[in-house]
Coordinates of C-alpha atoms and ligand atoms in Angstrom, one line a residue:
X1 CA 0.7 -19.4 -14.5
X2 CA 3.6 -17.7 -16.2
X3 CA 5.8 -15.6 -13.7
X4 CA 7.4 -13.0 -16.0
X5 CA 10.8 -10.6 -15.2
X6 CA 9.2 -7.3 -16.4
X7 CA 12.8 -6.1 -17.0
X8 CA 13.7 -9.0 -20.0
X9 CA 10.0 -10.4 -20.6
X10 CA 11.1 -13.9 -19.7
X11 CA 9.5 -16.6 -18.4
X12 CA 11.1 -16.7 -15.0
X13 CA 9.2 -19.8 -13.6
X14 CA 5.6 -21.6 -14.2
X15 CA 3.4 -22.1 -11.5
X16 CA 0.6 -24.3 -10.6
X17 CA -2.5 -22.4 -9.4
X18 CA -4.8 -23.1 -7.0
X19 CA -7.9 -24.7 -7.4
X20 CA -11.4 -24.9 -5.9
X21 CA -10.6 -28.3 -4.2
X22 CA -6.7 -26.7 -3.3
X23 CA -8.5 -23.5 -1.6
X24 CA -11.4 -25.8 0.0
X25 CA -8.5 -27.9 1.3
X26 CA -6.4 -25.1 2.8
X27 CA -9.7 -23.2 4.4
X28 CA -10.0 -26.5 6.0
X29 CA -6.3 -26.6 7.8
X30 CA -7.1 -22.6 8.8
X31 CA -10.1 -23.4 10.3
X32 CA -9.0 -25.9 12.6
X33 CA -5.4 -24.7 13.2
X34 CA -7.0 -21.2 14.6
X35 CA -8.0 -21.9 17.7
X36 CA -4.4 -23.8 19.1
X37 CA -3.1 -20.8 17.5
X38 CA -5.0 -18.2 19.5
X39 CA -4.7 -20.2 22.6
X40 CA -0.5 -19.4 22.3
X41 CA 0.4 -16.5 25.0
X42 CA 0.4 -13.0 23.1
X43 CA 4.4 -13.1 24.2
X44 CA 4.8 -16.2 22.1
X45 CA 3.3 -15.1 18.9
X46 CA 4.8 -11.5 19.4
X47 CA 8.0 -13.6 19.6
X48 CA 7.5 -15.6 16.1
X49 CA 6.8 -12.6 14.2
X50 CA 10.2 -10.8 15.6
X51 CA 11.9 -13.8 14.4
X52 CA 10.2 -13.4 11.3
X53 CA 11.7 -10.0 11.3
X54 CA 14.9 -11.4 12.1
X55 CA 14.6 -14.0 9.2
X56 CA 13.8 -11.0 6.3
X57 CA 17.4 -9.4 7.3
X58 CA 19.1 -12.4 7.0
X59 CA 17.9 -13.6 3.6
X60 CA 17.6 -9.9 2.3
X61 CA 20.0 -10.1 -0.6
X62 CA 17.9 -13.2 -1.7
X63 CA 14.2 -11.7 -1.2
X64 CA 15.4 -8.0 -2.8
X65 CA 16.7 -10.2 -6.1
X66 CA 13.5 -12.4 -6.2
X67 CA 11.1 -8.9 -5.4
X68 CA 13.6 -7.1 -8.4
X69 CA 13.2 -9.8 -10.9
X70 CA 9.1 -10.3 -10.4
X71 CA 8.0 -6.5 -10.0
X72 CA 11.0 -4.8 -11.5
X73 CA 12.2 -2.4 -8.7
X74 CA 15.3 -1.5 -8.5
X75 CA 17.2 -3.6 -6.2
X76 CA 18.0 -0.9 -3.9
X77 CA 14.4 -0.3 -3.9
X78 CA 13.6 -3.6 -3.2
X79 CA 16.3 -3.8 -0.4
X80 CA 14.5 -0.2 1.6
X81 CA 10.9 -2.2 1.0
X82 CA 12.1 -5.4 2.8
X83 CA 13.8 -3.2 5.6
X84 CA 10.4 -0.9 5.9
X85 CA 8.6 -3.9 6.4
X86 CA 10.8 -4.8 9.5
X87 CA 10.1 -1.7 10.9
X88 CA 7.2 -2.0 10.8
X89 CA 7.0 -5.6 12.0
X90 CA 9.4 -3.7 15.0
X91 CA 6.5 -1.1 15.8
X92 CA 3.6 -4.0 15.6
X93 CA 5.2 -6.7 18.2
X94 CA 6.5 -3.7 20.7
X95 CA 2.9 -2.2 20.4
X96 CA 0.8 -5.4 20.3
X97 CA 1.0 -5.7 24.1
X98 CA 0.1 -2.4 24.6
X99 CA -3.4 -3.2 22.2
X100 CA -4.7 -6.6 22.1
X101 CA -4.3 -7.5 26.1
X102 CA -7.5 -7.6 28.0
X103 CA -8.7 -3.5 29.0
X104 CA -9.6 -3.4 32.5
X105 CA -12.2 0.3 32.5
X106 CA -13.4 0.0 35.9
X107 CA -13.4 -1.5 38.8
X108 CA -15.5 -1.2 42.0
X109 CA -16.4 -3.5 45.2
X110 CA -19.0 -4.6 43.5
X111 CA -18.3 -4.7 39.4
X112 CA -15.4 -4.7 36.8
X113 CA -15.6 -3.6 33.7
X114 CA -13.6 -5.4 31.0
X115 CA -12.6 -5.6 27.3
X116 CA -10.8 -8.4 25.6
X117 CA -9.9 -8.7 21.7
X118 CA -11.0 -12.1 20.1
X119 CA -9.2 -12.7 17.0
X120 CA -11.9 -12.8 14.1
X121 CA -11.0 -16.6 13.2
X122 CA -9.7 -17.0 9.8
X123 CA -9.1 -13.9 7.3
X124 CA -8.6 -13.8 4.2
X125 CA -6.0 -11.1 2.6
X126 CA -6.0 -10.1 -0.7
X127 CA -2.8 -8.3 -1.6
X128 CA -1.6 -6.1 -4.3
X129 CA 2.1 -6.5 -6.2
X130 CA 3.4 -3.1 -6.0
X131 CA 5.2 -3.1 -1.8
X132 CA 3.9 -7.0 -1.0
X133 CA 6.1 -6.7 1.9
X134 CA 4.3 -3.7 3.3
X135 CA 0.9 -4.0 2.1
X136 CA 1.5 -7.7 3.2
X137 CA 3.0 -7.2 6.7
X138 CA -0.3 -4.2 7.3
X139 CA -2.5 -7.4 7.6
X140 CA -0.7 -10.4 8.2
X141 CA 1.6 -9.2 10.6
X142 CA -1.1 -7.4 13.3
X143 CA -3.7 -10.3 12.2
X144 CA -1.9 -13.6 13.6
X145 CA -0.3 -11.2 16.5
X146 CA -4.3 -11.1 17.2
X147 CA -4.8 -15.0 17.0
X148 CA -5.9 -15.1 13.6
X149 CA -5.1 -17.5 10.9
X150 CA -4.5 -16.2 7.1
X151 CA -5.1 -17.1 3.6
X152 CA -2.6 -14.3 1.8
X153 CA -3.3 -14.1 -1.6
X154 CA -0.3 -12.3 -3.4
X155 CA -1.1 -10.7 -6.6
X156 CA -0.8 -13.3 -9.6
X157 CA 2.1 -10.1 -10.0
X158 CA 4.2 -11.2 -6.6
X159 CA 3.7 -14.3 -5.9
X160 CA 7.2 -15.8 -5.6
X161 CA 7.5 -13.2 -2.8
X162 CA 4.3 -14.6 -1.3
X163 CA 5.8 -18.1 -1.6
X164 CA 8.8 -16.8 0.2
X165 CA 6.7 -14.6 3.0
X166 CA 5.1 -18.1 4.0
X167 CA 8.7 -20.1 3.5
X168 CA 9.8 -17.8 6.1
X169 CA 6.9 -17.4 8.5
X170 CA 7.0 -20.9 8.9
X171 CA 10.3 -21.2 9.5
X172 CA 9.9 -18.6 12.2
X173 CA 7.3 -20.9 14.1
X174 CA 4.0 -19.9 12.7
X175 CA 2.5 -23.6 12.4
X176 CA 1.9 -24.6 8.7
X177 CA -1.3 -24.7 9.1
X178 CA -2.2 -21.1 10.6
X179 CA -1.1 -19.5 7.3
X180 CA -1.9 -20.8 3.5
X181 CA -1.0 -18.8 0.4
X182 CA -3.6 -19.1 -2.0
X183 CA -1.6 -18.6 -5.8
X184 CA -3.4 -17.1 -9.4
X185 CA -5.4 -14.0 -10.3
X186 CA -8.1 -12.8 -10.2
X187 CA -10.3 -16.5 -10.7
X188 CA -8.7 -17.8 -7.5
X189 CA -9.3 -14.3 -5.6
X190 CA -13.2 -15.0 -6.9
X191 CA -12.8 -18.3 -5.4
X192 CA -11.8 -16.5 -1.8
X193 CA -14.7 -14.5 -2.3
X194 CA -17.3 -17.7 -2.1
X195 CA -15.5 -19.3 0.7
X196 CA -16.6 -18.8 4.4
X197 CA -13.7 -15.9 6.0
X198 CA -14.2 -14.6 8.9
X199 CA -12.8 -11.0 7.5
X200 CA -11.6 -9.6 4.0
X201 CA -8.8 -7.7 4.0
X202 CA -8.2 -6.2 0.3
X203 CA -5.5 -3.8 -1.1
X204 CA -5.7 -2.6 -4.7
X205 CA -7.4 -0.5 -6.9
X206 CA -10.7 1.1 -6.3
X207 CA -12.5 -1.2 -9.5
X208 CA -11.6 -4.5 -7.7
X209 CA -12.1 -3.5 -4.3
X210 CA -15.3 -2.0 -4.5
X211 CA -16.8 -5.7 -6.6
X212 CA -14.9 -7.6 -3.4
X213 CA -17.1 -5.0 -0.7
X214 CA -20.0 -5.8 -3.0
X215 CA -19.4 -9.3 -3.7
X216 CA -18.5 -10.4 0.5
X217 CA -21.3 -7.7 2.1
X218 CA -23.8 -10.1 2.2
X219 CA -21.8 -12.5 4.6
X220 CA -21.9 -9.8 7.5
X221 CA -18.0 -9.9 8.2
X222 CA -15.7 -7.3 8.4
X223 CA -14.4 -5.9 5.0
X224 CA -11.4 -3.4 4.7
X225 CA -10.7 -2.3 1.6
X226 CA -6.8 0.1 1.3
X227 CA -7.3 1.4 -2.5
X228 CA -5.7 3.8 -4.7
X229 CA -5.5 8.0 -5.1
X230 CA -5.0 10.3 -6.7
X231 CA -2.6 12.2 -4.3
X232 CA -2.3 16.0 -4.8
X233 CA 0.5 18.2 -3.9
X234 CA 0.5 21.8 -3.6
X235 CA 3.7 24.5 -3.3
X236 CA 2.6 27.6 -2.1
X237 CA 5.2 30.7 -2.5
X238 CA 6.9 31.1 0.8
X239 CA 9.4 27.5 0.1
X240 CA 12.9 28.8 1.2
X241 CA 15.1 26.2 -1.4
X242 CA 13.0 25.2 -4.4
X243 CA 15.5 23.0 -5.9
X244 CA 15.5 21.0 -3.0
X245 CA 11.5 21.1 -2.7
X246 CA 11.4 20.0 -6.1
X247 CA 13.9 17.1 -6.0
X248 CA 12.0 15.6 -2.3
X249 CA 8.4 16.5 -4.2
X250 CA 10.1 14.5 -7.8
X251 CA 10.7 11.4 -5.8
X252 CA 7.8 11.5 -3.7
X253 CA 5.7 11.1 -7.7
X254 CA 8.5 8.8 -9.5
X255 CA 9.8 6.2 -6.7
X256 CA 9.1 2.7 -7.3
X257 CA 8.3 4.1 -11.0
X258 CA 5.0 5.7 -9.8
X259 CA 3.4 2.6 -8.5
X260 CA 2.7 3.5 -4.8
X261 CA -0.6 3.6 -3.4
X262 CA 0.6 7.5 -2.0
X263 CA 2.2 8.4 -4.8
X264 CA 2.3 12.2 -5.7
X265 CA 0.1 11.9 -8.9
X266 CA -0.7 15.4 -9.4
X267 CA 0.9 18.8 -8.5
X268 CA -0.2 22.8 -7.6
X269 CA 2.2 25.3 -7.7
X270 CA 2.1 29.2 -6.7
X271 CA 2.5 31.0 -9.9
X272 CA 5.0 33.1 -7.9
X273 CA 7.3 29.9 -7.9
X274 CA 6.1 28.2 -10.5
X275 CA 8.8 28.7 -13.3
X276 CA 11.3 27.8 -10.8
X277 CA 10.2 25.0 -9.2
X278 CA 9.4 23.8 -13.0
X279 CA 13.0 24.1 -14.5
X280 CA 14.5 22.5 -11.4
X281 CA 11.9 19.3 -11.1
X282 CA 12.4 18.9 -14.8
X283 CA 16.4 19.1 -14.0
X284 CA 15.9 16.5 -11.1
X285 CA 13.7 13.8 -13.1
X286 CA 16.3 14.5 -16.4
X287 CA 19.3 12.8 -14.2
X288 CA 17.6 9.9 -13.0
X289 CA 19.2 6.9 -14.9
X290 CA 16.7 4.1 -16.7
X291 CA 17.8 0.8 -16.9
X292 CA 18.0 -2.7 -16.0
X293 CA 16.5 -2.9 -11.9
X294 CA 19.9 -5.0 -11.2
X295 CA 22.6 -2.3 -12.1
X296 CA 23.8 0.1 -9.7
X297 CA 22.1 3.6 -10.1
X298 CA 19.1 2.9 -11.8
X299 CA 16.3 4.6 -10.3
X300 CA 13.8 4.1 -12.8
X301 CA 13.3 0.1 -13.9
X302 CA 10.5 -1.2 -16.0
X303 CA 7.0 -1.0 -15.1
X304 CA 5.6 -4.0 -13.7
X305 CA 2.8 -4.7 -15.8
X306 CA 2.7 -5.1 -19.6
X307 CA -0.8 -3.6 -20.3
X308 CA 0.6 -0.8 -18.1
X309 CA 2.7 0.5 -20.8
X310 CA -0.5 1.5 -22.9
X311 CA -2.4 2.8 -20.5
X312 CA 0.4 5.4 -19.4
X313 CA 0.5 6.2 -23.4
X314 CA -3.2 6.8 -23.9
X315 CA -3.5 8.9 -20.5
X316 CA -0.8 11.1 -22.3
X317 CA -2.8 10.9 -25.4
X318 CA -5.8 12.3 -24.1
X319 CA -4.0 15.2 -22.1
X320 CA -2.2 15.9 -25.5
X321 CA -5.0 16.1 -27.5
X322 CA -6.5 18.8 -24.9
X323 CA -3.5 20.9 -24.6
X324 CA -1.1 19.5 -22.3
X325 CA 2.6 19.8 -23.4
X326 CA 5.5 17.2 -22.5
X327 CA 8.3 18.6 -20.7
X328 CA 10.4 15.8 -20.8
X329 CA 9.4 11.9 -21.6
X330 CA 6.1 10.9 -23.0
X331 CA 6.8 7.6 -24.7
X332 CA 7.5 3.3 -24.2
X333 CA 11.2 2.9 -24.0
X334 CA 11.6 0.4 -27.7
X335 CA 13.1 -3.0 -27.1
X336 CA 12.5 -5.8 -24.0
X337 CA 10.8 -5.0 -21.1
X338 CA 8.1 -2.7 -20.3
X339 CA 9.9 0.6 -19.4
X340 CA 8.5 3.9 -20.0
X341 CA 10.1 7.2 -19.1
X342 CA 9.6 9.6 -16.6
X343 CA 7.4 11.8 -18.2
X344 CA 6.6 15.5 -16.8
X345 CA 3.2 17.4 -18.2
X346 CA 2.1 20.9 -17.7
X347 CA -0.9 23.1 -19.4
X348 CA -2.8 20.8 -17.9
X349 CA -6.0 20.8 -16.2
X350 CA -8.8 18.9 -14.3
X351 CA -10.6 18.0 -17.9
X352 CA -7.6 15.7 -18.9
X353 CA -7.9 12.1 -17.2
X354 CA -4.0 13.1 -15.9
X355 CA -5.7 15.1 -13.1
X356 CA -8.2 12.6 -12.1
X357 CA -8.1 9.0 -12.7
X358 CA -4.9 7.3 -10.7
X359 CA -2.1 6.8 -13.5
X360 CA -0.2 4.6 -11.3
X361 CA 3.1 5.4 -13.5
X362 CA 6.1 7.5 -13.9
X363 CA 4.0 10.4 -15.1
X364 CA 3.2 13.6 -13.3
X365 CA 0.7 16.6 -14.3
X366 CA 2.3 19.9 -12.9
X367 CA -0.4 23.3 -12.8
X368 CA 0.3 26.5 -11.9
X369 CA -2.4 28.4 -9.7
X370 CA -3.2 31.6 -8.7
X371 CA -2.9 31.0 -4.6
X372 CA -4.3 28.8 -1.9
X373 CA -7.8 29.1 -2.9
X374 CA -7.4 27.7 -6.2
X375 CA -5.1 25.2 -4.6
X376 CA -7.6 23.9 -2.2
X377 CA -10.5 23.8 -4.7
X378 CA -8.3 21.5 -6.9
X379 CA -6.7 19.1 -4.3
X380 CA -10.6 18.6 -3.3
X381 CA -11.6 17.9 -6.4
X382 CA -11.6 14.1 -6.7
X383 CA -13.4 10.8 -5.8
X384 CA -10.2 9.9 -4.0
X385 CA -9.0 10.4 -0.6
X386 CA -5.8 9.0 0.5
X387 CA -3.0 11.6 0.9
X388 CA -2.8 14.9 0.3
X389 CA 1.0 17.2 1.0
X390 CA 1.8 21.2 1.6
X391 CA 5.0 22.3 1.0
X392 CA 5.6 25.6 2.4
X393 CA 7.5 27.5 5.4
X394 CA 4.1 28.2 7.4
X395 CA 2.9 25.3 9.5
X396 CA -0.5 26.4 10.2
X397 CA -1.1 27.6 6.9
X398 CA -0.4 24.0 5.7
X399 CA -2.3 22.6 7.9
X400 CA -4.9 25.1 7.2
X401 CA -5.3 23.6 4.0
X402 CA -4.6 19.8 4.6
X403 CA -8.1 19.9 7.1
X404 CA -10.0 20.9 4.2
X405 CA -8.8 17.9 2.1
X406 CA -10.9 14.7 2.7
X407 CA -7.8 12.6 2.6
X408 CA -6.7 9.8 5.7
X409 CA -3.3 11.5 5.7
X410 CA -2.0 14.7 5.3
X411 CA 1.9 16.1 4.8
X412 CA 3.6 19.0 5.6
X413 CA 6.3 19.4 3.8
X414 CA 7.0 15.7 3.2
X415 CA 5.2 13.5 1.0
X416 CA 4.8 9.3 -0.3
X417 CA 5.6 7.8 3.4
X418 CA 3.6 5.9 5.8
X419 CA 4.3 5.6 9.5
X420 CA 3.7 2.2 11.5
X421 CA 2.6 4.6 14.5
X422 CA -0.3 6.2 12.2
X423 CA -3.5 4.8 10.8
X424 CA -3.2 4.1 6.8
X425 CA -6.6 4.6 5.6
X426 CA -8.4 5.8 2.5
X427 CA -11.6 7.6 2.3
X428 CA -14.2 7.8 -0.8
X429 CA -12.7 6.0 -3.4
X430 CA -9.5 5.3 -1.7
X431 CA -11.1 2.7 0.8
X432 CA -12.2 2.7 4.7
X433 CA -10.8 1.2 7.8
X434 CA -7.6 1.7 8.7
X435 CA -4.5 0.0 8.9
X436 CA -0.7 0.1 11.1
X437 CA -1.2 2.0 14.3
X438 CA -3.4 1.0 17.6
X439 CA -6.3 0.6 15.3
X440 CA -4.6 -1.6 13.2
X441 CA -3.7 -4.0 15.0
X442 CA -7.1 -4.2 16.8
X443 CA -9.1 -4.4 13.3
X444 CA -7.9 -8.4 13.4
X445 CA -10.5 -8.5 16.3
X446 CA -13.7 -8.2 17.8
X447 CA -13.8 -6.6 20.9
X448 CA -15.9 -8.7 23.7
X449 CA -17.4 -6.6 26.7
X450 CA -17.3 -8.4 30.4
X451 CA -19.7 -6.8 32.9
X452 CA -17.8 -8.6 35.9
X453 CA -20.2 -8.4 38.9
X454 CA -19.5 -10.4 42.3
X455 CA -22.2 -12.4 43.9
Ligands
LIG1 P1 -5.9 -5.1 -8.5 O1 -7.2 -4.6 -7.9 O2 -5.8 -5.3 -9.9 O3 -5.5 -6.5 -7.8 C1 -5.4 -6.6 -6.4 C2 -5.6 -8.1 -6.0 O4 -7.0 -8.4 -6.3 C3 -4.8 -9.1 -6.7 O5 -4.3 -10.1 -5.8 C4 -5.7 -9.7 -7.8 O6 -5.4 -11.0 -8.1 C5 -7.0 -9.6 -7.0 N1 -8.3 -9.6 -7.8 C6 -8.5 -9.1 -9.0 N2 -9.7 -9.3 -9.4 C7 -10.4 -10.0 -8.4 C8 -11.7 -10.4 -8.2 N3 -12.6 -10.3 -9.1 N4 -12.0 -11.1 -7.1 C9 -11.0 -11.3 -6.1 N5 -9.8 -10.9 -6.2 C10 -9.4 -10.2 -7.4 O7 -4.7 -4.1 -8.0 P2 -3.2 -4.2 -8.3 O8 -2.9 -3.8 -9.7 O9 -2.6 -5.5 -7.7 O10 -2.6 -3.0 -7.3 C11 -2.6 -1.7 -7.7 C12 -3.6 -0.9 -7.0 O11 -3.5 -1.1 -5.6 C13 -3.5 0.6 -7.2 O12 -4.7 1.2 -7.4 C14 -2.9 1.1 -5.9 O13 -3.1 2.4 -5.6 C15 -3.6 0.2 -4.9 N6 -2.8 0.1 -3.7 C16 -3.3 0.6 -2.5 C17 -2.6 0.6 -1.3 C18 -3.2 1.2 -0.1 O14 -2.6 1.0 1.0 N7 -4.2 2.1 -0.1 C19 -1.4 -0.1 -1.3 C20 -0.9 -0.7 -2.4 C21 -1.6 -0.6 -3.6

């Protein structure tokens, strides 16, 4: 497998992938490394992974440059994802106690009531390339704090940051054994899907993970699948500083280039502000500087994917040829590397693709609508459900809206963020379960009840 640097389209390293035999062989090692690994005090592994923690700040400059020359952030970027992950790591091990220790609900004379969380045995995590530090440290992190041990799978799109997620694991005490990166596409992931997991954990798009649910149902484990959206965000009329609104609301669609999970991918604005808030989002995404991910100031690097490139073209295509017009952008950037710029539609509407298929790019659909009424009908109309954002003065009036939204998070004035303290969870075609927060780190487990009477 070729490991290309989307910025310069070369070859940056080739590596083997795994096997049948390979995967067989490291299931093996997970399977009987679990059970010593479960059998550590909860202090001990809470202990590794803050040393993990520890070990991402000190190597930062090297992980951002290997992250930046793999997925194409900006290395800035690349530095915030590596620090998010830490805090979340920071929020997983001060919580875990809290979580995973046995429950006593009642005690009597007579009888105790008691929970305790197994660990699953051995999961299996298949990751996406976009933030593998923070989709990686949702389930690796809160699954070997349960006991677990974990085959990660880094997208064939990350994997010398997988490589160095395990380098440093290890070298934070997680036995070799306990964790195994499995490396390739989508073959290898097929070969995770025929071998004997105790749980799949997934994040990517909607396509793949709804073939794994289909593919793994049959082997009656737990399967969480953290998909993609098609995030709406509406601006009703009462915003006090609409520049400001529209330079948060521009980065909340353009960072990492458009490829988060909760980026803003489509946007509602009261025709009262509309004009406004047009001219000044247009102003904001106009001064962002394109370039090489290494150089200072570049907020918008190449995308990550090749075959992305077209995509974003015909998506623009199709809205064209039904009306939209292109405020600024529109096009591939001509030479190396697969840059594309920020690009900014309006006239658009729910018939163009735009509006409702994930574009997962530096491209954002902007309609004006009459009120909150409109608003709400359009934010609701979608198979997705993963985030949906209000930006106006009027908390309840936000909130108002966001409850009629069937989306596993909803923002007020703030949008594109995920809290370790919150569940992150899709619904409809964004995913189920959840992920981060008290239920996160007990979805690594099966809760066992003890009726506890005395003789
Ligand atoms: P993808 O579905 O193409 O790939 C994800 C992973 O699945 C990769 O590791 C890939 O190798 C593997 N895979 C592909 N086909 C497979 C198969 N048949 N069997 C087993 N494994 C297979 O997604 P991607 O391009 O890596 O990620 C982008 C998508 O992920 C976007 O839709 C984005 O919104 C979503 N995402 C969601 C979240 C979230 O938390 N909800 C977070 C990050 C990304």
């Amino acid at each position: 497998m070729k490991i290309i640097n989307p910025a310069t389209e070369v070859v940056l390293q080739e590596i083997a992938e795994d096997t049948s035999g390979s995967i067989a062989e490291k299931f093996s090692q997970l399977k009987t490394a679990q059970p010593a690994w479960a059998k550590f005090s909860l202090d001990r592994r809470i202990n590794v992974l803050k040393r993990f923690s520890e070990l991402l700040a000190e190597h930062i400059e090297h992980l951002a440059a290997i992250l930046t020359a793999e997925v194409g952030k900006p290395l800035q970027q690349s530095r915030n994802e590596v620090n998010g992950a830490r805090a979340r790591i920071q929020w997983l091990t001060d919580h875990a106690g809290r979580y995973l220790s046995e429950e006593e609900m009642s005690r009597d004379e007579k009888m105790a009531e008691v929970i305790r969380y197994e660990p699953l045995g051995v999961v299996c995590n298949i990751s996406a390339w976009n933030y593998p530090y923070l989709v990686g440290t949702n389930v690796f992190v809160p699954a070997l704090l349960a006991g677990n041990a974990v085959m990660y799978k880094p997208s064939e799109y990350s994997t010398l940051t997988g490589l160095q997620i395990e380098r440093l694991l290890k070298l934070a005490g997680v036995p070799d054994e306990v964790f195994q990166v499995a490396i390739g596409g989508k073959e290898v992931g097929e070969i995770l899907l025929t071998t004997d997991f105790d749980g799949y954990y997934f994040t990517g798009s909607y396509k793949t993970g709804q073939y794994i649910y289909e593919k793994v149902a049959p082997k009656m484990v737990p399967c969480q699948c953290e998909l993609g959206g098609k995030d709406p965000l509406y601006v009703a009329d009462d915003i006090s500083d609409i520049a400001a609104v529209a330079a948060g609301t521009a980065d909340g669609a353009f960072y990492n280039n458009g490829q988060s999970c909760c980026a803003v991918e489509r946007i509602y604005v009261h025709e009262k502000v509309y004009d406004a808030y047009v001219k000044e989002f247009v102003k904001e995404v106009k001064s962002w500087k394109l370039g090489l991910p290494t150089e200072a100031g570049v907020y918008i690097g190449p995308l990550s994917r090749a075959s992305q490139v077209q995509f974003l073209e015909n998506q623009i295509d199709e809205a064209k040829s039904k009306g939209a017009v292109v405020l600024t952008g529109g096009k591939r950037v001509a030479g190396k590397g697969y840059f594309f710029e920020p690009t900014v539609l309006v006239n658009v509407n729910h018939q163009m693709e735009i509006m409702r298929e994930e574009s997962f790019g530096p491209v954002i659909g902007i309609m004006k609508v009459s009120g909150d009424e409109e608003a709400i009908q359009l934010m609701k109309d979608t198979a997705y459900g993963l985030t949906a954002a209000v930006y106006s003065r009027d908390e309840k009036r936000a909130t108002d809206i966001l409850a009629q939204v069937d989306a596993g998070t909803g923002y007020w004035n703030c949008c594109d963020r995920v809290s370790a303290a919150l569940p992150w969870s899709g619904r409809g075609h964004s995913g189920f379960g959840a992920t981060l927060s008290h239920a996160g780190l007990r979805a690594f487990t099966k809760p066992k009840s003890y009726h506890l009477r005395k003789a």
